Amino acid sequence: MRRAPRLAVLTAAAVLTASAAATPAAADHRPPGHGLGHRTPAANDGWASAEGGTTGGSEAAGADVTTVRTWDGLREAVRGDHPKIVRVAGDISAMTGTDGAPLECSDFADPDYDWDAYVEAFDPGHWEGGEDGPLAEARERSYEEQREHVLLTPGSNTTIVGLGDASISDGGILLESVENVIVRNLAVHDSYDCFPEWRGSDWDAQYDNIEVSRSRHVWLDHLTLTDGDTRDADLERVYGEQVDRHDGMIDIVRGSDLITVSWNVLDGHDKTMLYGNTDSNDHGDRGRLRITVHHNLFTGLTQRVPRVRYGQVHVYNNHYTHGPESDYSYLYSWGAGVESGIYAQNNSFDMGPGIAPEDIIHSWSGSALYEEGSLFDGRPVDLLEAYNQAHPDDRLDSDVGWEPERHGKIHPTRAVPHLVPAKAGAGKLR
Ligand code: CA
């Protein structure tokens, strides 16, 4: 008696499915984010769209489109320079072994390394400098072991996309000497350095959530980057200095070029985005470091949002907040370094008590910065003029020597505090 009606229902469902397959609505039956890997930036979407554009692995098919659920699988899937799309499913920790079991810092430690002994040896109370010695070398070896495991190093022509709410944590992504890479719709949390180094006056940690080094044609879009469970305020202090565990969030260095950083959420971090890591031009930064930064949500960040050397950097429609609830201090947002050309348009700042318009810009031997359309706590403010009035001996000119030509729609600044939080970050693309 129950069979007939059931068959009838099944048949109706099959008919529905068949007819839906002929229409775009069929996409709704696929897992969230299924089609994302084949997408590329819009034709005019910032510097990543210039000089041939950025296609990542969008042309991959068949066996070169994979879905990964483990760190080991992810590391394997991004290898090589052939076009490939790698979909990340679920939450993956970089501190996991081949079998998926959790790893501890001690799993990477050299037999000769010991934290307590290291702290004792380098105590400024009795350390006299000179040779670094066996403990420093053991720390270096431990660091290299962890680095080899927790940094994801994709080859060229790669697209990495998260499915739904996907994340990686306890590691980072390093684009080293590659071309044409897209990373989208993914959270990257807590790129934790197990083996920070004492440098004589402070502690140094090495990992960035994302580092782009000697690489070009890169699109970083709809990412969420945080310090995860390792907040700076909770870090221990040794010799009176905070033992850092993180370096940058998105550092773009060593002559990297043609990059768009869009619709991301960067939340709670100190040294956020360094574009160009030396004044020397040793890596050929002059004429490169061309980067577009648009529609990002920047909350509770201490400094470098971004700090720029050499590059032509278009910064538009970003929303900056730093409320009293943040446990990260505030230094500045836009750092104008040597030969830098920041061109800022229509950014909004909702800042907490104690942060004034003249605090937004900081000059690191910069000479110019262009800025227009800024809103500060809801009011139009000329941030460059505010900076120059406060720093009469270190003024910045408004002529940066270039004007952006490649960009999507630049929204009225009043739309930014609503539009950007609603749409930026991982897990919002479907
Ligand atoms: Ca870095």
Short mmCIF file of N, CA and C and ligand atoms in Angstrom, two decimals, residues 205-208 210-211 247-254 271 274 277 304, ligand 1:
data_model
loop_
_atom_site.label_atom_id
_atom_site.label_comp_id
_atom_site.label_asym_id
_atom_site.label_seq_id
_atom_site.Cartn_x
_atom_site.Cartn_y
_atom_site.Cartn_z
N ALA A 205 58.76 36.89 15.64
CA ALA A 205 58.06 35.73 15.09
C ALA A 205 58.01 35.89 13.57
N GLN A 206 57.87 34.80 12.84
CA GLN A 206 58.10 34.84 11.40
C GLN A 206 56.88 34.68 10.51
N TYR A 207 55.82 34.07 10.98
CA TYR A 207 54.78 33.69 10.02
C TYR A 207 53.74 34.77 9.81
N ASP A 208 53.33 34.89 8.55
CA ASP A 208 52.22 35.75 8.18
C ASP A 208 51.03 34.86 7.83
N ILE A 210 49.20 35.40 5.36
CA ILE A 210 49.51 35.26 3.93
C ILE A 210 50.73 36.11 3.62
N GLU A 211 51.73 35.52 2.99
CA GLU A 211 52.88 36.28 2.52
C GLU A 211 53.00 36.10 1.01
N ASP A 247 53.72 37.37 12.78
CA ASP A 247 54.32 38.51 12.10
C ASP A 247 53.22 39.28 11.37
N GLY A 248 53.17 39.27 10.06
CA GLY A 248 52.17 40.06 9.33
C GLY A 248 50.88 39.29 9.09
N MET A 249 49.88 40.00 8.52
CA MET A 249 48.64 39.32 8.09
C MET A 249 48.62 39.11 6.59
N ILE A 250 48.88 40.17 5.85
CA ILE A 250 49.13 40.03 4.41
C ILE A 250 50.37 40.86 4.12
N ASP A 251 51.52 40.23 4.07
CA ASP A 251 52.74 40.95 3.71
C ASP A 251 53.03 40.68 2.24
N ILE A 252 53.33 41.75 1.50
CA ILE A 252 53.60 41.63 0.06
C ILE A 252 54.97 42.24 -0.18
N VAL A 253 55.92 41.41 -0.51
CA VAL A 253 57.33 41.83 -0.41
C VAL A 253 58.18 41.31 -1.58
N ARG A 254 59.43 41.77 -1.59
CA ARG A 254 60.48 41.32 -2.52
C ARG A 254 60.03 41.41 -3.98
N LYS A 271 51.06 43.92 13.33
CA LYS A 271 51.72 44.35 12.09
C LYS A 271 50.96 43.78 10.87
N LEU A 274 52.42 44.74 5.34
CA LEU A 274 53.67 45.38 4.94
C LEU A 274 53.83 45.19 3.44
N ASN A 277 59.52 45.33 2.05
CA ASN A 277 60.08 45.11 3.38
C ASN A 277 61.47 45.70 3.58
N ARG A 304 50.11 49.47 10.08
CA ARG A 304 50.39 48.95 8.74
C ARG A 304 49.13 48.48 8.01
CA CA B 1 56.32 38.93 7.25
#
